[in-house]
Amino acid sequence: MNKLSVKYEPVIGLEVHAQTLTRSKIFCGCATEFGAPPNSQVCPICLGMPGVLPVLNRQVVALGIRMGIATHCTIAPYARFARKNYFYPDLPKGYQVSMFELPLAEHGYVEIASESAPEGEKKVRLTRIHMEEDAGKNLHDGADDASHVDLNRAGVPLLEIVSEPDLCSADEAVAYLKALRALLIYAGASDADMEKGNFRCDVNVSIRPVGESTLGTRSEVKNVNSFRYVQKAIDYECMRQEAILREGGTVLQETRLWDEKRGLTVSMRSKEEAHDYRYFPEPDLVPLKIDAAWIEKIRAELPEMPAEKKKRFMESYQIPAYDATILTSTAGLADFFETTVAAYANAKIVSNWIMGDLLRELNQEGKDIEDAAIRPEQLAAMLKMIEAGTISGKIAKTVFEVLYREGGNPEQIVKEKGLAQMSDESALVKLIDEVLASNPAELAGYRSGKKKLLGFFVGQVMKQSGGKANPGKVNALLIEKLG
Ligand code: ADP
Ligand code: MG
Ligand code: ZN
């Protein structure tokens, strides 16, 4: 086959690390609060002192099970921690307590919207979810030109969520990460705050000729911490690997890093230099026997998950799948929608305002719905005013701006700012007469057959009224007047 005519497709598998929503660490009572002064949240256990013994935080297991259920995994009846041995200055014990051959949960899936999949939905399979402790952090940016180690993060609980290599584009990878992040938040397992590093991801990428079923050799880009970087790192890796294959070379299995400044990935270590972690069962912790009754109790406590919510929204509010996906992207947004619809029943109109004006404002400022001043009842009251003809759709945009920033009663805002729609005929006729009198050329043009000028007159009247004239009435009165 001619090498140049071969088309390649990406194959992507992701490993996500999510910090659990627990106030204390996984094997000791130290706090997990973000941003504390270096080494202020440490004790002999997380410092790795000799002779200390870890005690497992039960809540971490409960949150891991929650996430396992939310992703349709089988929860292991019997799981075990393992030591992963390696040396690094931020790892005082010389090993990380993780899980290896007996993880907490296995064989789940996450549903994503994908254009390439039939019916626009795709199930991305999960290999496993396991619990582990985070390492500390090396600091190289001090004024003293020295390196320091902050161990506040050592022993912070993580869920590692490993996907099968089921993703076939950067877009799908990002859709998967967003869906997984939403599940973590819905399940209350993690706040998945990317800025704090509570949700980060290792990106495994390979490419193969379209139609080929065996996988190509992967590279692994470590610790990518934003959706945009994931997208860029995947695109870059595909390009780099394709250039190698087209020249007849072989892709090396290696660990790489995303360099945002230069917009490329750089090699960290190759497979030959890879660690042999010498995993073995953690002797200081007993294996976990997970009670079926406990699993069922947790299952019963789980709130409605986004996929179910989406289905319910489509059925009971008769809104399109696209709307339902966006409206259920966070529990807060979904609640806002439902509360608004309870007060103003046209769900599609509510959805349009939330997806359009409200989300645009929120996204622009990088805010969540919880941070906005507007309340669902206020949006509903404004929509009723549009329906009653008290304000035009255009004026509503102005009212919405005020509500978004300050909240308040839309009727009062309209009154105070004099925004009510002008429907009074005598006032409108007066405006129309003024407009016709001051545009004699256009008036003559209209009379000689240029009927398109009607739009010009409507526009002028609207302008004169400061956008408040009722456009339907203006139109009708103008036609009457112009014969
Ligand atoms: P490791 O710890 O060595 O990275 P894991 O098995 O924990 O190995 O994780 C491997 C990740 O890489 C999984 O997400 C898997 O889906 C993905 N993966 C494995 N093989 C390939 C491949 N050929 N191309 C792309 N991704 C792959
Ligand atoms: Mg890996
Ligand atoms: Zn501690």
Short mmCIF file of C-alpha atoms and ligand atoms in Angstrom, two decimals:
data_model
loop_
_atom_site.label_atom_id
_atom_site.label_comp_id
_atom_site.label_asym_id
_atom_site.label_seq_id
_atom_site.Cartn_x
_atom_site.Cartn_y
_atom_site.Cartn_z
CA MET A 1 0.00 0.00 0.00
CA ASN A 2 1.16 3.50 -0.75
CA LYS A 3 2.12 5.04 2.59
CA LEU A 4 0.86 8.47 1.59
CA SER A 5 -2.65 7.24 0.87
CA VAL A 6 -3.06 5.60 4.29
CA LYS A 7 -5.51 7.39 6.54
CA TYR A 8 -4.87 7.18 10.27
CA GLU A 9 -7.31 7.33 13.16
CA PRO A 10 -6.53 8.21 16.78
CA VAL A 11 -7.13 5.79 19.66
CA ILE A 12 -7.31 7.38 23.10
CA GLY A 13 -7.59 6.04 26.65
CA LEU A 14 -7.67 8.30 29.70
CA GLU A 15 -6.61 7.91 33.32
CA VAL A 16 -8.29 10.49 35.55
CA HIS A 17 -7.28 11.37 39.11
CA ALA A 18 -10.04 12.96 41.17
CA GLN A 19 -9.63 14.12 44.76
CA THR A 20 -12.48 12.91 46.93
CA LEU A 21 -14.69 15.37 48.83
CA THR A 22 -13.35 14.40 52.23
CA ARG A 23 -12.17 16.78 54.91
CA SER A 24 -9.36 14.47 56.03
CA LYS A 25 -6.68 12.42 54.31
CA ILE A 26 -7.00 8.77 53.35
CA PHE A 27 -4.85 7.14 56.09
CA CYS A 28 -4.62 9.83 58.81
CA GLY A 29 -6.71 12.63 60.31
CA CYS A 30 -4.85 15.55 58.64
CA ALA A 31 -6.94 18.18 56.85
CA THR A 32 -7.12 18.28 53.06
CA GLU A 33 -7.96 21.98 52.80
CA PHE A 34 -6.47 23.65 49.72
CA GLY A 35 -3.98 26.52 49.94
CA ALA A 36 -2.78 26.07 53.55
CA PRO A 37 0.81 27.15 54.36
CA PRO A 38 3.36 24.46 53.31
CA ASN A 39 3.66 21.50 55.69
CA SER A 40 0.94 22.78 58.04
CA GLN A 41 -1.31 19.76 57.41
CA VAL A 42 0.99 16.85 58.15
CA CYS A 43 1.54 14.21 60.83
CA PRO A 44 3.90 11.26 61.36
CA ILE A 45 1.68 9.04 59.17
CA CYS A 46 1.58 11.20 56.04
CA LEU A 47 5.21 12.23 56.63
CA GLY A 48 6.10 8.55 56.32
CA MET A 49 7.80 8.19 59.71
CA PRO A 50 9.00 4.68 60.57
CA GLY A 51 6.72 2.56 62.71
CA VAL A 52 3.47 4.40 62.10
CA LEU A 53 0.36 2.60 60.89
CA PRO A 54 -2.28 3.85 58.42
CA VAL A 55 -6.00 3.78 59.24
CA LEU A 56 -8.36 3.80 56.27
CA ASN A 57 -10.84 6.69 55.94
CA ARG A 58 -14.20 4.96 55.51
CA GLN A 59 -15.71 7.93 53.67
CA VAL A 60 -13.17 7.59 50.85
CA VAL A 61 -14.40 4.04 50.24
CA ALA A 62 -18.03 5.21 50.35
CA LEU A 63 -17.33 7.93 47.76
CA GLY A 64 -15.42 5.45 45.58
CA ILE A 65 -18.42 3.13 45.69
CA ARG A 66 -20.73 6.05 44.84
CA MET A 67 -18.66 6.81 41.77
CA GLY A 68 -18.51 3.13 40.86
CA ILE A 69 -22.30 2.92 40.94
CA ALA A 70 -22.67 6.20 39.03
CA THR A 71 -20.50 4.72 36.24
CA HIS A 72 -22.27 1.33 36.18
CA CYS A 73 -19.25 -0.55 37.54
CA THR A 74 -19.31 -3.80 39.46
CA ILE A 75 -18.18 -3.04 43.00
CA ALA A 76 -15.63 -5.56 44.22
CA PRO A 77 -16.78 -7.70 47.15
CA TYR A 78 -13.12 -8.04 48.07
CA ALA A 79 -10.49 -5.37 47.35
CA ARG A 80 -6.95 -4.79 48.49
CA PHE A 81 -4.45 -1.95 48.68
CA ALA A 82 -1.00 -2.43 47.15
CA ARG A 83 2.33 -0.66 47.46
CA LYS A 84 3.67 1.01 44.35
CA ASN A 85 7.38 1.47 44.96
CA TYR A 86 9.41 4.31 43.50
CA PHE A 87 11.73 7.03 44.68
CA TYR A 88 10.91 10.70 44.44
CA PRO A 89 11.55 13.56 46.89
CA ASP A 90 7.82 14.26 47.28
CA LEU A 91 7.14 10.66 48.38
CA PRO A 92 8.66 10.26 51.85
CA LYS A 93 7.77 6.61 52.35
CA GLY A 94 9.38 5.53 49.09
CA TYR A 95 6.10 3.98 48.01
CA GLN A 96 2.57 5.10 47.23
CA VAL A 97 -0.35 3.15 48.67
CA SER A 98 -2.56 2.36 45.70
CA MET A 99 -4.53 -0.64 44.44
CA PHE A 100 -3.34 -3.09 41.84
CA GLU A 101 -4.80 -6.49 41.09
CA LEU A 102 -7.90 -6.11 43.29
CA PRO A 103 -9.33 -2.61 42.60
CA LEU A 104 -12.49 -1.16 44.12
CA ALA A 105 -14.68 -1.22 41.01
CA GLU A 106 -14.47 -2.56 37.45
CA HIS A 107 -16.16 -2.83 34.06
CA GLY A 108 -18.34 0.26 34.00
CA TYR A 109 -19.10 2.82 31.36
CA VAL A 110 -19.77 6.51 30.85
CA GLU A 111 -22.21 7.72 28.20
CA ILE A 112 -21.16 10.60 26.00
CA ALA A 113 -22.73 12.46 23.11
CA SER A 114 -20.71 11.77 19.96
CA GLU A 115 -21.38 12.73 16.38
CA SER A 116 -19.50 9.71 15.08
CA ALA A 117 -21.55 7.20 17.06
CA PRO A 118 -24.87 5.78 15.90
CA GLU A 119 -27.79 7.68 17.45
CA GLY A 120 -25.28 10.25 18.67
CA GLU A 121 -24.56 8.36 21.91
CA LYS A 122 -21.52 6.34 22.81
CA LYS A 123 -20.63 4.19 25.80
CA VAL A 124 -17.02 4.65 26.85
CA ARG A 125 -16.00 1.60 28.86
CA LEU A 126 -14.24 1.96 32.18
CA THR A 127 -11.55 -0.54 33.02
CA ARG A 128 -11.43 0.19 36.72
CA ILE A 129 -11.71 2.65 39.58
CA HIS A 130 -9.29 2.41 42.47
CA MET A 131 -8.35 4.43 45.54
CA GLU A 132 -4.88 5.76 46.24
CA GLU A 133 -3.00 8.45 48.13
CA ASP A 134 -1.60 11.56 46.45
CA ALA A 135 2.08 12.48 46.72
CA GLY A 136 3.49 15.78 48.02
CA LYS A 137 4.62 18.66 45.89
CA ASN A 138 8.10 19.93 45.06
CA LEU A 139 8.42 23.72 45.08
CA HIS A 140 11.13 25.31 42.98
CA ASP A 141 9.97 28.90 42.90
CA GLY A 142 11.17 30.23 46.25
CA ALA A 143 13.26 33.40 46.54
CA ASP A 144 16.17 31.41 47.97
CA ASP A 145 16.95 29.55 44.74
CA ALA A 146 16.47 26.22 46.53
CA SER A 147 13.92 23.45 46.14
CA HIS A 148 11.44 22.66 48.89
CA VAL A 149 8.96 19.90 49.53
CA ASP A 150 5.38 20.59 50.68
CA LEU A 151 3.74 17.47 52.08
CA ASN A 152 0.24 18.88 52.65
CA ARG A 153 -0.90 16.93 49.63
CA ALA A 154 0.78 13.68 50.69
CA GLY A 155 -1.96 11.24 51.68
CA VAL A 156 -4.77 13.23 50.11
CA PRO A 157 -7.34 10.69 48.83
CA LEU A 158 -7.71 10.13 45.10
CA LEU A 159 -9.93 8.04 42.89
CA GLU A 160 -8.13 6.87 39.78
CA ILE A 161 -10.57 6.19 36.96
CA VAL A 162 -9.14 4.31 33.98
CA SER A 163 -10.95 4.12 30.64
CA GLU A 164 -10.58 1.54 27.90
CA PRO A 165 -9.02 2.90 24.68
CA ASP A 166 -12.51 3.63 23.31
CA LEU A 167 -12.17 7.27 22.35
CA CYS A 168 -11.42 8.17 18.75
CA SER A 169 -10.99 11.94 18.65
CA ALA A 170 -9.89 14.85 20.79
CA ASP A 171 -13.53 16.01 20.85
CA GLU A 172 -14.67 12.67 22.23
CA ALA A 173 -11.93 12.73 24.85
CA VAL A 174 -13.08 16.15 26.04
CA ALA A 175 -16.74 15.07 25.98
CA TYR A 176 -15.81 12.05 28.09
CA LEU A 177 -13.89 14.18 30.60
CA LYS A 178 -16.78 16.62 30.91
CA ALA A 179 -19.26 13.78 31.42
CA LEU A 180 -17.03 12.12 33.99
CA ARG A 181 -16.50 15.40 35.82
CA ALA A 182 -20.27 15.98 35.91
CA LEU A 183 -20.77 12.48 37.33
CA LEU A 184 -18.19 13.07 40.07
CA ILE A 185 -19.93 16.28 41.07
CA TYR A 186 -23.47 14.87 40.84
CA ALA A 187 -22.44 11.83 42.89
CA GLY A 188 -20.84 14.12 45.49
CA ALA A 189 -17.62 12.11 45.13
CA SER A 190 -15.41 15.08 44.23
CA ASP A 191 -15.72 18.80 43.55
CA ALA A 192 -13.49 18.05 40.52
CA ASP A 193 -12.14 21.61 40.70
CA MET A 194 -9.54 21.70 37.94
CA GLU A 195 -7.93 24.92 39.10
CA LYS A 196 -7.08 23.30 42.41
CA GLY A 197 -5.80 20.17 40.68
CA ASN A 198 -8.69 18.08 42.04
CA PHE A 199 -9.37 16.66 38.57
CA ARG A 200 -6.40 15.87 36.34
CA CYS A 201 -5.74 13.44 33.62
CA ASP A 202 -3.12 11.31 31.86
CA VAL A 203 -3.78 11.10 28.14
CA ASN A 204 -2.80 7.90 26.26
CA VAL A 205 -2.74 8.33 22.50
CA SER A 206 -1.89 6.05 19.59
CA ILE A 207 -2.87 6.08 15.94
CA ARG A 208 -3.55 3.27 13.47
CA PRO A 209 -4.52 2.96 9.82
CA VAL A 210 -8.29 3.21 9.41
CA GLY A 211 -9.69 -0.34 9.25
CA GLU A 212 -6.83 -1.82 11.28
CA SER A 213 -7.98 -3.58 14.45
CA THR A 214 -4.73 -3.95 16.40
CA LEU A 215 -3.69 -0.96 18.46
CA GLY A 216 -0.69 1.18 17.66
CA THR A 217 2.02 2.01 20.20
CA ARG A 218 0.82 4.67 22.66
CA SER A 219 2.46 7.64 24.21
CA GLU A 220 1.20 8.87 27.56
CA VAL A 221 0.97 12.60 28.25
CA LYS A 222 1.04 13.07 32.02
CA ASN A 223 -1.02 15.36 34.23
CA VAL A 224 -2.87 17.50 31.75
CA ASN A 225 -5.05 19.85 33.77
CA SER A 226 -7.43 21.62 31.41
CA PHE A 227 -9.85 20.53 28.68
CA ARG A 228 -8.14 22.83 26.20
CA TYR A 229 -4.72 21.33 26.89
CA VAL A 230 -6.15 17.80 26.52
CA GLN A 231 -7.49 18.79 23.12
CA LYS A 232 -4.20 20.35 22.04
CA ALA A 233 -2.03 17.53 23.42
CA ILE A 234 -4.07 14.90 21.54
CA ASP A 235 -4.00 16.84 18.28
CA TYR A 236 -0.28 17.36 18.64
CA GLU A 237 0.42 13.68 19.43
CA CYS A 238 -1.61 12.50 16.44
CA MET A 239 0.33 14.82 14.17
CA ARG A 240 3.70 13.84 15.64
CA GLN A 241 3.00 10.10 15.46
CA GLU A 242 1.62 10.33 11.94
CA ALA A 243 4.75 12.13 10.75
CA ILE A 244 6.87 9.31 12.21
CA LEU A 245 4.79 6.55 10.58
CA ARG A 246 4.70 8.28 7.20
CA GLU A 247 8.49 8.40 7.21
CA GLY A 248 8.57 4.67 7.91
CA GLY A 249 9.63 5.07 11.54
CA THR A 250 8.21 3.47 14.69
CA VAL A 251 6.45 5.27 17.51
CA LEU A 252 8.11 4.69 20.89
CA GLN A 253 6.12 3.86 23.98
CA GLU A 254 7.01 6.74 26.24
CA THR A 255 5.80 9.20 28.81
CA ARG A 256 5.59 12.78 27.62
CA LEU A 257 4.67 16.19 29.01
CA TRP A 258 2.51 18.92 27.48
CA ASP A 259 4.47 22.17 27.13
CA GLU A 260 1.82 24.86 26.84
CA LYS A 261 4.31 27.66 26.13
CA ARG A 262 5.71 25.92 23.08
CA GLY A 263 2.48 24.15 22.12
CA LEU A 264 4.01 20.68 21.94
CA THR A 265 4.74 17.52 23.94
CA VAL A 266 8.24 16.62 25.13
CA SER A 267 9.59 13.23 26.07
CA MET A 268 9.98 12.54 29.81
CA ARG A 269 11.02 8.92 29.77
CA SER A 270 10.83 5.94 27.40
CA LYS A 271 9.51 2.49 28.19
CA GLU A 272 13.05 1.22 28.81
CA GLU A 273 13.50 3.78 31.56
CA ALA A 274 10.04 3.09 32.96
CA HIS A 275 9.77 2.18 36.59
CA ASP A 276 9.36 -1.34 37.78
CA TYR A 277 6.98 -0.52 40.60
CA ARG A 278 7.36 -3.91 42.34
CA TYR A 279 3.73 -3.89 43.44
CA PHE A 280 2.86 -6.05 46.40
CA PRO A 281 -0.13 -6.21 48.78
CA GLU A 282 0.01 -3.49 51.44
CA PRO A 283 0.84 -5.37 54.64
CA ASP A 284 -0.23 -2.56 56.99
CA LEU A 285 -3.86 -2.51 55.84
CA VAL A 286 -6.32 -5.37 55.99
CA PRO A 287 -8.07 -6.29 52.72
CA LEU A 288 -11.51 -4.76 52.25
CA LYS A 289 -14.58 -6.92 52.43
CA ILE A 290 -17.34 -4.81 50.98
CA ASP A 291 -20.77 -5.68 52.25
CA ALA A 292 -23.51 -6.00 49.60
CA ALA A 293 -25.90 -4.28 52.01
CA TRP A 294 -23.57 -1.27 52.25
CA ILE A 295 -23.40 -1.03 48.45
CA GLU A 296 -27.20 -1.12 48.24
CA LYS A 297 -27.52 1.54 50.91
CA ILE A 298 -25.20 3.83 48.97
CA ARG A 299 -27.07 3.09 45.74
CA ALA A 300 -30.33 4.14 47.37
CA GLU A 301 -28.80 7.41 48.59
CA LEU A 302 -27.47 8.48 45.19
CA PRO A 303 -29.33 11.44 43.66
CA GLU A 304 -30.73 11.34 40.13
CA MET A 305 -27.75 11.14 37.73
CA PRO A 306 -27.44 13.34 34.60
CA ALA A 307 -28.38 10.59 32.11
CA GLU A 308 -31.67 9.82 33.92
CA LYS A 309 -32.36 13.50 34.43
CA LYS A 310 -31.81 14.18 30.75
CA LYS A 311 -34.27 11.45 29.80
CA ARG A 312 -36.84 12.77 32.24
CA PHE A 313 -36.44 16.36 30.98
CA MET A 314 -36.99 15.26 27.38
CA GLU A 315 -40.11 13.32 28.32
CA SER A 316 -41.81 15.55 30.84
CA TYR A 317 -40.86 18.95 29.39
CA GLN A 318 -40.84 17.95 25.71
CA ILE A 319 -37.50 19.63 25.03
CA PRO A 320 -34.89 18.45 22.47
CA ALA A 321 -31.99 16.19 23.48
CA TYR A 322 -29.55 19.02 22.87
CA ASP A 323 -31.32 21.28 25.36
CA ALA A 324 -31.68 18.48 27.90
CA THR A 325 -27.95 17.67 27.73
CA ILE A 326 -26.95 21.25 28.44
CA LEU A 327 -29.60 21.85 31.11
CA THR A 328 -28.52 18.75 33.05
CA SER A 329 -24.80 19.49 32.78
CA THR A 330 -24.85 20.56 36.43
CA ALA A 331 -27.40 19.84 39.13
CA GLY A 332 -27.61 23.58 39.87
CA LEU A 333 -28.57 24.47 36.31
CA ALA A 334 -31.10 21.64 36.15
CA ASP A 335 -32.73 22.87 39.38
CA PHE A 336 -32.81 26.43 38.07
CA PHE A 337 -34.60 25.23 34.93
CA GLU A 338 -37.14 23.15 36.82
CA THR A 339 -37.95 25.90 39.31
CA THR A 340 -38.43 28.41 36.49
CA VAL A 341 -40.73 26.05 34.59
CA ALA A 342 -42.77 25.50 37.74
CA ALA A 343 -43.60 29.23 37.65
CA TYR A 344 -43.77 29.70 33.86
CA ALA A 345 -44.85 26.58 32.03
CA ASN A 346 -43.47 27.10 28.51
CA ALA A 347 -40.38 24.90 28.95
CA LYS A 348 -38.87 25.58 25.54
CA ILE A 349 -38.92 29.34 26.08
CA VAL A 350 -37.34 28.87 29.51
CA SER A 351 -34.72 26.59 27.99
CA ASN A 352 -33.90 29.13 25.26
CA TRP A 353 -33.32 31.90 27.79
CA ILE A 354 -31.16 29.71 30.02
CA MET A 355 -29.09 28.24 27.18
CA GLY A 356 -28.80 31.58 25.41
CA ASP A 357 -28.61 34.68 27.58
CA LEU A 358 -27.97 33.12 30.97
CA LEU A 359 -25.25 30.66 29.97
CA ARG A 360 -23.57 33.21 27.76
CA GLU A 361 -23.21 35.57 30.72
CA LEU A 362 -22.08 32.78 33.05
CA ASN A 363 -19.53 31.38 30.60
CA GLN A 364 -18.14 34.81 29.87
CA GLU A 365 -17.37 35.29 33.53
CA GLY A 366 -16.48 31.68 34.22
CA LYS A 367 -19.24 31.54 36.86
CA ASP A 368 -21.68 28.88 38.00
CA ILE A 369 -25.41 29.47 38.26
CA GLU A 370 -25.03 29.58 42.05
CA ASP A 371 -22.95 32.77 41.68
CA ALA A 372 -25.55 34.69 39.66
CA ALA A 373 -27.97 37.12 41.33
CA ILE A 374 -30.97 36.15 39.18
CA ARG A 375 -33.47 33.71 40.74
CA PRO A 376 -35.75 31.35 38.81
CA GLU A 377 -38.91 33.14 40.02
CA GLN A 378 -37.54 36.43 38.62
CA LEU A 379 -36.85 34.94 35.20
CA ALA A 380 -40.34 33.42 35.19
CA ALA A 381 -41.91 36.79 36.09
CA MET A 382 -40.03 38.45 33.23
CA LEU A 383 -41.18 35.79 30.75
CA LYS A 384 -44.78 36.41 31.84
CA MET A 385 -44.35 40.10 31.09
CA ILE A 386 -43.18 39.30 27.56
CA GLU A 387 -46.13 37.00 27.07
CA ALA A 388 -48.56 39.65 28.30
CA GLY A 389 -47.06 42.19 25.89
CA THR A 390 -45.92 44.47 28.72
CA ILE A 391 -42.37 44.39 27.38
CA SER A 392 -40.95 43.45 23.99
CA GLY A 393 -38.42 40.67 23.50
CA LYS A 394 -35.82 43.33 22.86
CA ILE A 395 -36.52 45.27 26.04
CA ALA A 396 -36.51 41.95 27.90
CA LYS A 397 -32.81 41.65 27.09
CA THR A 398 -32.22 44.87 29.03
CA VAL A 399 -34.37 43.69 31.93
CA PHE A 400 -32.53 40.38 31.90
CA GLU A 401 -29.15 42.17 32.14
CA VAL A 402 -30.33 43.93 35.31
CA LEU A 403 -31.75 40.72 36.77
CA TYR A 404 -28.58 38.82 35.97
CA ARG A 405 -26.36 41.35 37.75
CA GLU A 406 -28.57 42.48 40.61
CA GLY A 407 -31.65 40.29 40.76
CA GLY A 408 -34.90 42.02 41.73
CA ASN A 409 -38.51 42.30 40.71
CA PRO A 410 -38.78 42.61 36.90
CA GLU A 411 -42.02 44.62 37.12
CA GLN A 412 -40.33 47.15 39.34
CA ILE A 413 -37.28 47.30 37.05
CA VAL A 414 -39.52 47.98 34.05
CA LYS A 415 -41.37 50.70 35.97
CA GLU A 416 -38.27 52.39 37.38
CA LYS A 417 -36.44 52.43 34.08
CA GLY A 418 -39.52 53.34 32.03
CA LEU A 419 -39.15 50.26 29.86
CA ALA A 420 -42.81 49.30 29.47
CA GLN A 421 -43.93 48.70 25.92
CA MET A 422 -45.83 51.54 24.20
CA SER A 423 -49.13 50.15 22.94
CA ASP A 424 -51.20 53.29 23.28
CA GLU A 425 -52.44 54.05 19.75
CA SER A 426 -52.65 57.83 19.94
CA ALA A 427 -49.04 58.05 21.17
CA LEU A 428 -47.91 55.68 18.42
CA VAL A 429 -49.79 57.63 15.75
CA LYS A 430 -48.09 60.81 16.94
CA LEU A 431 -44.67 59.15 16.56
CA ILE A 432 -45.58 57.82 13.13
CA ASP A 433 -46.66 61.26 11.94
CA GLU A 434 -43.37 62.74 13.11
CA VAL A 435 -41.35 60.07 11.36
CA LEU A 436 -43.27 60.47 8.08
CA ALA A 437 -42.95 64.25 8.22
CA SER A 438 -39.21 64.18 8.73
CA ASN A 439 -38.54 61.65 5.93
CA PRO A 440 -40.31 63.16 2.89
CA ALA A 441 -38.01 61.53 0.32
CA GLU A 442 -38.67 58.02 1.65
CA LEU A 443 -42.37 58.78 1.89
CA ALA A 444 -42.47 59.80 -1.79
CA GLY A 445 -40.43 56.69 -2.65
CA TYR A 446 -42.94 54.48 -0.84
CA ARG A 447 -45.88 56.11 -2.57
CA SER A 448 -44.20 55.54 -5.96
CA GLY A 449 -44.06 51.79 -5.29
CA LYS A 450 -40.99 51.11 -3.12
CA LYS A 451 -43.01 49.05 -0.64
CA LYS A 452 -39.85 47.76 1.04
CA LEU A 453 -39.52 51.16 2.71
CA LEU A 454 -42.21 50.05 5.18
CA GLY A 455 -39.43 48.35 7.13
CA PHE A 456 -37.49 51.62 7.21
CA PHE A 457 -40.44 53.48 8.73
CA VAL A 458 -41.05 50.77 11.32
CA GLY A 459 -37.38 50.94 12.23
CA GLN A 460 -37.50 54.75 12.58
CA VAL A 461 -40.56 54.62 14.82
CA MET A 462 -38.94 51.93 16.99
CA LYS A 463 -35.84 54.08 17.26
CA GLN A 464 -37.81 57.21 18.18
CA SER A 465 -39.59 55.24 20.90
CA GLY A 466 -36.34 54.00 22.36
CA GLY A 467 -37.26 50.43 21.40
CA LYS A 468 -40.44 50.59 23.46
CA ALA A 469 -43.07 50.78 20.71
CA ASN A 470 -45.05 47.59 20.17
CA PRO A 471 -43.69 46.54 16.74
CA GLY A 472 -46.85 44.69 15.68
CA LYS A 473 -49.01 47.72 16.37
CA VAL A 474 -46.55 50.08 14.65
CA ASN A 475 -46.63 47.87 11.57
CA ALA A 476 -50.42 47.77 11.45
CA LEU A 477 -50.84 51.52 12.05
CA LEU A 478 -48.27 52.37 9.38
CA ILE A 479 -49.97 50.22 6.76
CA GLU A 480 -53.28 51.85 7.63
CA LYS A 481 -51.77 55.33 7.42
CA LEU A 482 -49.91 54.77 4.16
CA GLY A 483 -52.97 53.22 2.53
P1 ADP B 1 -0.21 2.40 32.80
O1 ADP B 1 -0.36 2.47 34.27
O2 ADP B 1 1.01 1.74 32.32
O3 ADP B 1 -0.41 3.71 32.14
P2 ADP B 1 -2.86 1.39 32.58
O4 ADP B 1 -3.31 0.05 32.07
O5 ADP B 1 -3.17 1.78 33.97
O6 ADP B 1 -1.34 1.44 32.27
O7 ADP B 1 -3.49 2.53 31.68
C1 ADP B 1 -3.39 2.44 30.36
C2 ADP B 1 -4.30 3.49 29.72
O8 ADP B 1 -3.89 3.60 28.37
C3 ADP B 1 -5.75 3.07 29.68
O9 ADP B 1 -6.58 4.21 29.80
C4 ADP B 1 -5.90 2.46 28.30
O10 ADP B 1 -7.19 2.59 27.77
C5 ADP B 1 -4.92 3.27 27.48
N1 ADP B 1 -4.31 2.54 26.37
C6 ADP B 1 -3.77 1.31 26.41
N2 ADP B 1 -3.28 0.97 25.21
C7 ADP B 1 -3.51 2.02 24.37
C8 ADP B 1 -3.22 2.30 22.99
N3 ADP B 1 -2.59 1.45 22.22
N4 ADP B 1 -3.60 3.50 22.51
C9 ADP B 1 -4.25 4.39 23.28
N5 ADP B 1 -4.53 4.18 24.56
C10 ADP B 1 -4.17 3.02 25.12
MG MG B 2 -0.76 5.39 32.79
ZN ZN B 3 -1.28 13.15 58.34
#
